[in-house]
XYZ file of C-alpha atoms in Angstrom:
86
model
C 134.558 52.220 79.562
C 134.722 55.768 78.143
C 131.867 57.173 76.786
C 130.961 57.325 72.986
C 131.441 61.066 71.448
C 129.260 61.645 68.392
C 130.818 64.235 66.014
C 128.273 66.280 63.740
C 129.456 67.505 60.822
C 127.456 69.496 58.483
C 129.405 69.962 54.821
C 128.603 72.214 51.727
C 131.799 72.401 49.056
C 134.317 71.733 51.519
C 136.715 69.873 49.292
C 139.462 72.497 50.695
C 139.233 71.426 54.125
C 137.023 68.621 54.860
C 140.210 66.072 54.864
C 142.238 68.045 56.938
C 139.410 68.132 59.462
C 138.754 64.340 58.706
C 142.103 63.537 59.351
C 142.544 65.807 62.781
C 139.448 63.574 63.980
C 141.084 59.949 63.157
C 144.317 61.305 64.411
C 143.014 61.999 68.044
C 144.354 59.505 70.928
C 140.609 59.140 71.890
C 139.020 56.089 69.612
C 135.230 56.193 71.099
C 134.069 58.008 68.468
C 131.621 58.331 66.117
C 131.383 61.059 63.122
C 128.071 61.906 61.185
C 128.355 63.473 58.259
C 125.210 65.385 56.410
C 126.406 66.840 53.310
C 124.013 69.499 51.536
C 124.333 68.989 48.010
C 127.866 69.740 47.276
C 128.960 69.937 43.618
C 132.616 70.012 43.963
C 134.578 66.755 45.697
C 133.365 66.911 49.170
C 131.720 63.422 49.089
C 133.934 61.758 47.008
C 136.376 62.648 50.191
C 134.129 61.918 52.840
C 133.655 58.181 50.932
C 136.969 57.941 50.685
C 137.280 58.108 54.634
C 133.792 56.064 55.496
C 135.917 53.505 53.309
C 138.438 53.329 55.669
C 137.054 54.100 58.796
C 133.578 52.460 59.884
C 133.126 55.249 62.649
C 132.915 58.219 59.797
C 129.281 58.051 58.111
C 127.340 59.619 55.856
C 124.025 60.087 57.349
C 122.245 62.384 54.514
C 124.002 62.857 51.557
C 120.542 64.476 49.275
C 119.991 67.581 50.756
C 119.591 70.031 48.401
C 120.835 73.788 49.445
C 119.361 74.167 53.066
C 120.604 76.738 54.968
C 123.348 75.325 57.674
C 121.010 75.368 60.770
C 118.913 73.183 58.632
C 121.747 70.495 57.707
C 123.271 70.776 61.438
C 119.501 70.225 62.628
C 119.195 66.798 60.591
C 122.541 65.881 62.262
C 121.464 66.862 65.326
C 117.884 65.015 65.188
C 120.040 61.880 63.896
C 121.966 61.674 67.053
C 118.829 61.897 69.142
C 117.434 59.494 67.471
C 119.759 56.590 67.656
């Protein structure tokens, strides 16, 4: 069995890109995968995007979708501390 890869993905307004990366992901021939998603407050369509994906694939998730302007070693360390934790 291949082992599980756990994706962190920390997002701030990144309606211009966060499908194309989203995409790239699903695309891969590798399938054990996993993709956690902590989005810091975003105020353009970000999460609407990343819902749209969770909504068709159960291995993207949002795992913090609340945070409110933390600096990006902040949201990547909540990812991070996720992972551990499962």
């Amino acid at each position: 069995m291949k082992n599980k890869i756990v994706i962190l993905l920390a997002s701030y307004n990144g309606d211009k890109y966060i499908m194309e990366q989203l995409d790239s992901i699903v695309k891969q021939s590798y399938s054990n995968w996993e993709v956690l998603i902590s989005d810091d407050g975003s105020t353009d369509n970000t999460l609407s995007i990343i819902n749209e994906f969770c909504a068709r694939d159960n291995r993207i998730r949002i795992v913090n979708e609340s945070l409110t302007k933390q600096v990006a070693c902040q949201n990547f360390g909540n990812l991070l501390k996720t992972a551990l934790d499962k």
